[in-house]
Tab-separated table of N, CA and C in Angstrom:
chain	number	residue	atom	x	y	z
A	57	GLN	N	171.980	28.119	-139.447
A	57	GLN	CA	170.927	29.069	-139.736
A	57	GLN	C	169.776	28.848	-138.766
A	58	ALA	N	169.062	29.902	-138.495
A	58	ALA	CA	167.914	29.805	-137.597
A	58	ALA	C	166.801	29.031	-138.284
A	59	VAL	N	166.108	28.204	-137.521
A	59	VAL	CA	164.964	27.457	-138.028
A	59	VAL	C	163.753	28.376	-138.006
A	60	THR	N	163.061	28.474	-139.119
A	60	THR	CA	161.857	29.291	-139.223
A	60	THR	C	160.678	28.530	-138.628
A	61	ILE	N	159.907	29.241	-137.817
A	61	ILE	CA	158.689	28.666	-137.236
A	61	ILE	C	157.519	29.433	-137.833
A	62	ASN	N	156.637	28.723	-138.544
A	62	ASN	CA	155.589	29.381	-139.321
A	62	ASN	C	154.254	29.534	-138.612
A	63	SER	N	153.983	28.704	-137.615
A	63	SER	CA	152.656	28.781	-137.009
A	63	SER	C	152.689	28.277	-135.571
A	64	THR	N	151.607	28.601	-134.860
A	64	THR	CA	151.438	28.195	-133.477
A	64	THR	C	150.125	27.431	-133.373
A	65	PHE	N	150.138	26.280	-132.725
A	65	PHE	CA	148.909	25.514	-132.525
A	65	PHE	C	148.144	26.036	-131.310
A	66	ALA	N	148.840	26.230	-130.212
A	66	ALA	CA	148.244	26.754	-128.984
A	66	ALA	C	149.326	27.498	-128.226
A	67	SER	N	148.912	28.481	-127.432
A	67	SER	CA	149.911	29.274	-126.725
A	67	SER	C	149.314	29.845	-125.440
A	68	ASN	N	150.115	29.800	-124.378
A	68	ASN	CA	149.730	30.396	-123.113
A	68	ASN	C	150.985	31.000	-122.488
A	69	ASN	N	151.134	32.301	-122.596
A	69	ASN	CA	152.287	33.034	-122.073
A	69	ASN	C	153.595	32.705	-122.790
A	70	ILE	N	153.495	32.132	-123.965
A	70	ILE	CA	154.642	31.844	-124.829
A	70	ILE	C	154.220	32.268	-126.234
A	71	ALA	N	155.074	32.995	-126.946
A	71	ALA	CA	154.669	33.512	-128.249
A	71	ALA	C	155.837	33.513	-129.223
A	72	LEU	N	155.499	33.536	-130.512
A	72	LEU	CA	156.510	33.728	-131.542
A	72	LEU	C	156.845	35.207	-131.618
A	73	SER	N	158.127	35.482	-131.769
A	73	SER	CA	158.605	36.850	-131.937
A	73	SER	C	159.434	36.844	-133.208
A	74	GLY	N	158.873	37.321	-134.304
A	74	GLY	CA	159.552	37.203	-135.589
A	74	GLY	C	159.330	35.812	-136.160
A	75	SER	N	160.202	35.403	-137.061
A	75	SER	CA	160.000	34.126	-137.752
A	75	SER	C	160.745	32.948	-137.129
A	76	SER	N	161.604	33.212	-136.133
A	76	SER	CA	162.386	32.102	-135.597
A	76	SER	C	162.584	32.153	-134.084
A	77	THR	N	161.946	33.089	-133.412
A	77	THR	CA	162.199	33.272	-131.986
A	77	THR	C	160.962	32.952	-131.162
A	78	ILE	N	161.170	32.184	-130.095
A	78	ILE	CA	160.111	31.869	-129.142
A	78	ILE	C	160.397	32.681	-127.884
A	79	GLN	N	159.390	33.396	-127.418
A	79	GLN	CA	159.562	34.257	-126.249
A	79	GLN	C	158.662	33.778	-125.114
A	80	MET	N	159.271	33.609	-123.923
A	80	MET	CA	158.540	33.231	-122.729
A	80	MET	C	158.168	34.511	-121.991
A	81	GLU	N	156.890	34.699	-121.733
A	81	GLU	CA	156.445	35.932	-121.081
A	81	GLU	C	156.983	36.039	-119.658
A	82	TYR	N	157.069	34.906	-118.966
A	82	TYR	CA	157.494	34.928	-117.568
A	82	TYR	C	158.721	34.060	-117.341
A	83	ALA	N	159.546	34.454	-116.379
A	83	ALA	CA	160.664	33.615	-115.944
A	83	ALA	C	160.095	32.327	-115.350
A	84	GLY	N	160.834	31.238	-115.489
A	84	GLY	CA	160.392	29.960	-114.935
A	84	GLY	C	161.120	28.809	-115.597
A	85	THR	N	160.780	27.599	-115.196
A	85	THR	CA	161.376	26.395	-115.767
A	85	THR	C	160.501	25.904	-116.915
A	86	TYR	N	161.156	25.606	-118.034
A	86	TYR	CA	160.444	25.217	-119.250
A	86	TYR	C	161.011	23.922	-119.817
A	87	SER	N	160.127	23.160	-120.418
A	87	SER	CA	160.516	21.987	-121.198
A	87	SER	C	160.383	22.363	-122.667
A	88	PHE	N	161.441	22.133	-123.429
A	88	PHE	CA	161.448	22.435	-124.861
A	88	PHE	C	161.766	21.144	-125.602
A	89	ILE	N	160.840	20.711	-126.432
A	89	ILE	CA	161.005	19.486	-127.214
A	89	ILE	C	160.852	19.860	-128.686
A	90	TYR	N	161.768	19.379	-129.505
A	90	TYR	CA	161.603	19.602	-130.934
A	90	TYR	C	161.921	18.323	-131.700
A	91	THR	N	161.224	18.165	-132.809
A	91	THR	CA	161.481	17.068	-133.740
A	91	THR	C	161.715	17.676	-135.106
A	92	ALA	N	162.838	17.316	-135.718
A	92	ALA	CA	163.188	17.802	-137.049
A	92	ALA	C	163.255	16.615	-137.996
A	93	LYS	N	162.675	16.755	-139.167
A	93	LYS	CA	162.777	15.710	-140.183
A	93	LYS	C	163.890	16.108	-141.151
A	94	VAL	N	165.014	15.400	-141.072
A	94	VAL	CA	166.198	15.729	-141.864
A	94	VAL	C	166.287	14.765	-143.042
A	95	GLN	N	166.543	15.322	-144.216
A	95	GLN	CA	166.640	14.524	-145.439
A	95	GLN	C	168.041	14.632	-146.029
A	96	ASN	N	168.576	13.495	-146.477
A	96	ASN	CA	169.891	13.466	-147.115
A	96	ASN	C	169.741	13.007	-148.561
A	97	ALA	N	170.086	13.880	-149.509
A	97	ALA	CA	170.026	13.550	-150.930
A	97	ALA	C	171.403	13.167	-151.469
A	98	ASP	N	172.384	13.023	-150.589
A	98	ASP	CA	173.754	12.724	-150.989
A	98	ASP	C	174.006	11.212	-150.993
A	99	ASN	N	175.074	10.804	-151.684
A	99	ASN	CA	175.483	9.399	-151.716
A	99	ASN	C	176.325	9.008	-150.515
A	100	GLU	N	176.597	9.950	-149.622
A	100	GLU	CA	177.433	9.696	-148.444
A	100	GLU	C	176.675	10.028	-147.168
A	101	ILE	N	177.100	9.429	-146.076
A	101	ILE	CA	176.576	9.808	-144.767
A	101	ILE	C	176.952	11.256	-144.510
A	102	ARG	N	176.000	12.032	-144.023
A	102	ARG	CA	176.234	13.433	-143.687
A	102	ARG	C	175.761	13.678	-142.256
A	103	TYR	N	176.182	14.799	-141.697
A	103	TYR	CA	175.861	15.111	-140.307
A	103	TYR	C	175.071	16.399	-140.220
A	104	ALA	N	174.120	16.413	-139.291
A	104	ALA	CA	173.338	17.611	-139.008
A	104	ALA	C	173.528	17.959	-137.537
A	105	ASP	N	173.740	19.243	-137.271
A	105	ASP	CA	173.886	19.744	-135.910
A	105	ASP	C	172.710	20.662	-135.596
A	106	PHE	N	172.149	20.494	-134.410
A	106	PHE	CA	171.069	21.347	-133.916
A	106	PHE	C	171.501	21.921	-132.580
A	107	TRP	N	171.195	23.203	-132.338
A	107	TRP	CA	171.517	23.804	-131.054
A	107	TRP	C	170.562	24.946	-130.764
A	108	ILE	N	170.624	25.440	-129.542
A	108	ILE	CA	169.741	26.495	-129.061
A	108	ILE	C	170.541	27.783	-128.854
A	109	LYS	N	169.909	28.896	-129.167
A	109	LYS	CA	170.420	30.205	-128.755
A	109	LYS	C	169.434	30.765	-127.736
A	110	TYR	N	169.988	31.269	-126.642
A	110	TYR	CA	169.193	31.837	-125.553
A	110	TYR	C	169.509	33.318	-125.488
A	111	ASN	N	168.498	34.136	-125.741
A	111	ASN	CA	168.686	35.597	-125.816
A	111	ASN	C	169.826	35.977	-126.763
A	112	GLY	N	169.897	35.266	-127.903
A	112	GLY	CA	170.862	35.581	-128.945
A	112	GLY	C	172.249	34.998	-128.781
A	113	VAL	N	172.476	34.223	-127.707
A	113	VAL	CA	173.795	33.654	-127.433
A	113	VAL	C	173.696	32.126	-127.474
A	114	ASP	N	174.711	31.481	-128.073
A	114	ASP	CA	174.722	30.011	-128.098
A	114	ASP	C	174.575	29.471	-126.682
A	115	TYR	N	173.624	28.535	-126.505
A	115	TYR	CA	173.351	27.966	-125.189
A	115	TYR	C	174.331	26.825	-124.936
A	116	PRO	N	175.077	26.862	-123.822
A	116	PRO	CA	176.106	25.849	-123.565
A	116	PRO	C	175.554	24.418	-123.573
A	117	ASN	N	176.305	23.539	-124.175
A	117	ASN	CA	176.003	22.097	-124.190
A	117	ASN	C	174.640	21.759	-124.787
A	118	SER	N	174.166	22.567	-125.733
A	118	SER	CA	172.860	22.288	-126.333
A	118	SER	C	172.942	21.631	-127.705
A	119	THR	N	174.146	21.455	-128.245
A	119	THR	CA	174.270	20.888	-129.589
A	119	THR	C	174.015	19.394	-129.591
A	120	VAL	N	173.232	18.971	-130.582
A	120	VAL	CA	172.990	17.554	-130.846
A	120	VAL	C	173.440	17.297	-132.275
A	121	ARG	N	174.336	16.333	-132.473
A	121	ARG	CA	174.813	15.974	-133.808
A	121	ARG	C	174.262	14.600	-134.161
A	122	VAL	N	173.700	14.486	-135.364
A	122	VAL	CA	173.158	13.215	-135.836
A	122	VAL	C	173.752	12.872	-137.190
A	123	ALA	N	173.975	11.588	-137.406
A	123	ALA	CA	174.443	11.086	-138.700
A	123	ALA	C	173.223	10.699	-139.527
A	124	ILE	N	173.144	11.231	-140.728
A	124	ILE	CA	172.028	10.942	-141.624
A	124	ILE	C	172.566	10.034	-142.735
A	125	PRO	N	172.075	8.794	-142.806
A	125	PRO	CA	172.580	7.854	-143.811
A	125	PRO	C	172.429	8.379	-145.245
A	126	ALA	N	173.209	7.799	-146.138
A	126	ALA	CA	173.171	8.165	-147.563
A	126	ALA	C	171.813	7.840	-148.163
A	127	ARG	N	171.507	8.520	-149.275
A	127	ARG	CA	170.233	8.260	-149.944
A	127	ARG	C	170.149	6.800	-150.376
A	128	LYS	N	168.937	6.329	-150.563
A	128	LYS	CA	168.716	4.932	-150.935
A	128	LYS	C	169.013	4.709	-152.415
A	129	ASN	N	168.574	5.637	-153.248
A	129	ASN	CA	168.878	5.611	-154.679
A	129	ASN	C	168.661	7.019	-155.224
A	130	ALA	N	168.733	7.188	-156.533
A	130	ALA	CA	168.690	8.526	-157.127
A	130	ALA	C	167.382	9.267	-156.887
A	131	THR	N	166.292	8.554	-156.626
A	131	THR	CA	165.003	9.218	-156.431
A	131	THR	C	164.423	9.023	-155.030
A	132	ASP	N	165.042	8.194	-154.221
A	132	ASP	CA	164.523	7.913	-152.876
A	132	ASP	C	165.559	8.344	-151.842
A	133	PHE	N	165.413	9.577	-151.357
A	133	PHE	CA	166.366	10.128	-150.401
A	133	PHE	C	166.097	9.567	-149.014
A	134	PHE	N	167.142	9.516	-148.203
A	134	PHE	CA	166.978	9.037	-146.834
A	134	PHE	C	166.524	10.199	-145.958
A	135	SER	N	165.498	9.963	-145.164
A	135	SER	CA	165.075	10.989	-144.205
A	135	SER	C	164.762	10.327	-142.882
A	136	MET	N	165.017	11.083	-141.818
A	136	MET	CA	164.781	10.541	-140.484
A	136	MET	C	164.409	11.661	-139.524
A	137	PRO	N	163.591	11.326	-138.516
A	137	PRO	CA	163.278	12.324	-137.497
A	137	PRO	C	164.368	12.373	-136.436
A	138	VAL	N	164.599	13.560	-135.923
A	138	VAL	CA	165.537	13.788	-134.829
A	138	VAL	C	164.729	14.477	-133.733
A	139	THR	N	164.643	13.868	-132.557
A	139	THR	CA	163.875	14.448	-131.460
A	139	THR	C	164.795	14.735	-130.283
A	140	VAL	N	164.673	15.944	-129.730
A	140	VAL	CA	165.510	16.380	-128.617
A	140	VAL	C	164.621	17.060	-127.579
A	141	GLN	N	164.921	16.812	-126.306
A	141	GLN	CA	164.219	17.487	-125.223
A	141	GLN	C	165.223	18.175	-124.306
A	142	LEU	N	164.944	19.424	-123.973
A	142	LEU	CA	165.759	20.189	-123.030
A	142	LEU	C	164.860	20.688	-121.907
A	143	LEU	N	165.390	20.724	-120.720
A	143	LEU	CA	164.677	21.270	-119.573
A	143	LEU	C	165.588	22.277	-118.905
A	144	ASP	N	165.133	23.540	-118.831
A	144	ASP	CA	165.965	24.550	-118.195
A	144	ASP	C	165.106	25.740	-117.806
A	145	THR	N	165.762	26.780	-117.319
A	145	THR	CA	165.056	27.913	-116.728
A	145	THR	C	165.246	29.181	-117.542
A	146	ALA	N	164.128	29.872	-117.768
A	146	ALA	CA	164.168	31.230	-118.300
A	146	ALA	C	164.362	32.139	-117.087
A	147	VAL	N	165.455	32.872	-117.061
A	147	VAL	CA	165.829	33.658	-115.893
A	147	VAL	C	164.981	34.921	-115.764
A	148	ASN	N	164.652	35.545	-116.885
A	148	ASN	CA	163.949	36.832	-116.878
A	148	ASN	C	162.627	36.736	-117.627
A	149	ASN	N	161.697	37.596	-117.274
A	149	ASN	CA	160.492	37.735	-118.087
A	149	ASN	C	160.920	38.180	-119.485
A	150	GLY	N	160.314	37.599	-120.520
A	150	GLY	CA	160.620	37.995	-121.891
A	150	GLY	C	161.836	37.333	-122.502
A	151	ASP	N	162.440	36.346	-121.816
A	151	ASP	CA	163.590	35.650	-122.406
A	151	ASP	C	163.183	34.953	-123.695
A	152	LYS	N	164.158	34.804	-124.606
A	152	LYS	CA	163.889	34.257	-125.938
A	152	LYS	C	164.826	33.101	-126.249
A	153	ILE	N	164.301	32.139	-126.996
A	153	ILE	CA	165.134	31.051	-127.499
A	153	ILE	C	164.907	30.907	-128.996
A	154	GLN	N	165.939	30.388	-129.659
A	154	GLN	CA	165.868	30.087	-131.083
A	154	GLN	C	166.517	28.729	-131.302
A	155	LEU	N	166.005	27.993	-132.279
A	155	LEU	CA	166.591	26.729	-132.693
A	155	LEU	C	167.401	26.981	-133.956
A	156	TYR	N	168.661	26.549	-133.940
A	156	TYR	CA	169.553	26.675	-135.100
A	156	TYR	C	169.938	25.290	-135.598
A	157	TRP	N	170.327	25.222	-136.863
A	157	TRP	CA	170.824	23.965	-137.419
A	157	TRP	C	171.826	24.253	-138.518
A	158	ARG	N	172.645	23.254	-138.804
A	158	ARG	CA	173.553	23.298	-139.958
A	158	ARG	C	173.798	21.854	-140.385
A	159	GLY	N	174.184	21.691	-141.637
A	159	GLY	CA	174.517	20.375	-142.162
A	159	GLY	C	175.909	20.373	-142.756
A	160	THR	N	176.503	19.195	-142.850
A	160	THR	CA	177.840	19.096	-143.427
A	160	THR	C	177.809	19.026	-144.951
A	161	SER	N	176.612	19.133	-145.524
A	161	SER	CA	176.468	19.154	-146.972
A	161	SER	C	175.246	19.992	-147.329
A	162	THR	N	175.297	20.656	-148.477
A	162	THR	CA	174.121	21.387	-148.947
A	162	THR	C	173.035	20.434	-149.429
A	163	LEU	N	173.337	19.134	-149.490
A	163	LEU	CA	172.338	18.148	-149.884
A	163	LEU	C	171.507	17.650	-148.697
A	164	LEU	N	171.775	18.200	-147.506
A	164	LEU	CA	170.908	17.955	-146.349
A	164	LEU	C	169.844	19.036	-146.320
A	165	SER	N	168.632	18.661	-145.930
A	165	SER	CA	167.560	19.647	-145.828
A	165	SER	C	166.583	19.229	-144.735
A	166	LEU	N	165.790	20.203	-144.302
A	166	LEU	CA	164.678	19.910	-143.410
A	166	LEU	C	163.480	19.699	-144.316
A	167	ASN	N	162.856	18.539	-144.207
A	167	ASN	CA	161.884	18.102	-145.201
A	167	ASN	C	160.441	18.290	-144.755
A	168	TYR	N	159.739	19.216	-145.404
A	168	TYR	CA	158.299	19.404	-145.251
A	168	TYR	C	157.644	18.514	-146.290
A	169	GLN	N	156.624	17.756	-145.893
A	169	GLN	CA	156.033	16.811	-146.834
A	169	GLN	C	154.515	16.907	-146.823
A	170	THR	N	153.939	16.955	-148.026
A	170	THR	CA	152.486	16.905	-148.161
A	170	THR	C	152.101	15.557	-148.738
A	171	PHE	N	150.859	15.201	-148.553
A	171	PHE	CA	150.385	13.884	-148.986
A	171	PHE	C	149.170	14.013	-149.893
A	172	GLY	N	149.155	15.075	-150.698
A	172	GLY	CA	148.106	15.255	-151.687
A	172	GLY	C	146.716	15.468	-151.107
A	173	GLY	N	146.634	15.977	-149.889
A	173	GLY	CA	145.333	16.237	-149.285
A	173	GLY	C	144.669	15.021	-148.672
A	174	VAL	N	145.305	13.849	-148.810
A	174	VAL	CA	144.720	12.618	-148.258
A	174	VAL	C	144.821	12.607	-146.739
A	175	ILE	N	145.966	13.037	-146.220
A	175	ILE	CA	146.183	13.190	-144.783
A	175	ILE	C	146.901	14.518	-144.569
A	176	PRO	N	146.927	15.029	-143.339
A	176	PRO	CA	147.582	16.328	-143.107
A	176	PRO	C	149.067	16.300	-143.465
A	177	ALA	N	149.600	17.467	-143.761
A	177	ALA	CA	151.023	17.607	-144.093
A	177	ALA	C	151.894	17.287	-142.880
A	178	GLN	N	153.145	16.952	-143.158
A	178	GLN	CA	154.128	16.678	-142.113
A	178	GLN	C	155.109	17.841	-142.089
A	179	PRO	N	155.139	18.611	-140.980
A	179	PRO	CA	156.074	19.737	-140.927
A	179	PRO	C	157.517	19.268	-140.862
A	180	SER	N	158.429	20.135	-141.280
A	180	SER	CA	159.847	19.790	-141.209
A	180	SER	C	160.359	19.909	-139.777
A	181	ILE	N	159.760	20.801	-138.995
A	181	ILE	CA	160.120	20.990	-137.580
A	181	ILE	C	158.839	21.107	-136.782
A	182	ARG	N	158.804	20.418	-135.665
A	182	ARG	CA	157.692	20.557	-134.720
A	182	ARG	C	158.305	20.857	-133.355
A	183	CYS	N	157.919	21.983	-132.764
A	183	CYS	CA	158.443	22.399	-131.455
A	183	CYS	C	157.319	22.412	-130.437
A	184	GLN	N	157.665	22.065	-129.234
A	184	GLN	CA	156.712	22.147	-128.130
A	184	GLN	C	157.466	22.727	-126.928
A	185	ILE	N	156.897	23.754	-126.353
A	185	ILE	CA	157.509	24.344	-125.162
A	185	ILE	C	156.409	24.617	-124.151
A	186	HIS	N	156.674	24.255	-122.919
A	186	HIS	CA	155.688	24.546	-121.887
A	186	HIS	C	156.394	24.720	-120.544
A	187	GLU	N	155.747	25.507	-119.707
A	187	GLU	CA	156.287	25.749	-118.373
A	187	GLU	C	156.043	24.533	-117.502
A	188	VAL	N	157.055	24.190	-116.722
A	188	VAL	CA	156.960	23.008	-115.855
A	188	VAL	C	156.596	23.457	-114.462
């Protein structure tokens, strides 16, 4: 499923298009870094796959598979960050990318966490893209 992106911190010639698409205004070389916080509520090791779609098509060799350890106990689920960096070229003005993910169990999730207003919330996905 496509990863939803809810907000933008700063932007210069790069914009959100819809809820899951990042659009580069100009062709050029870009660095795309994302960190996903994956949570496993299962008693078994599960796997999460992340990949990129470029202009709606699966981007070759972009899949990253990670093993997420089993939960610690019934109330303390295992969660871990997954960070990936890609460097490549947007061929045309207006090219778009999307981040997709899937898990081998419905007990895997992307975990958004709040801390009761004491410190800022932790997003489930943080993306950074900039022209190189």
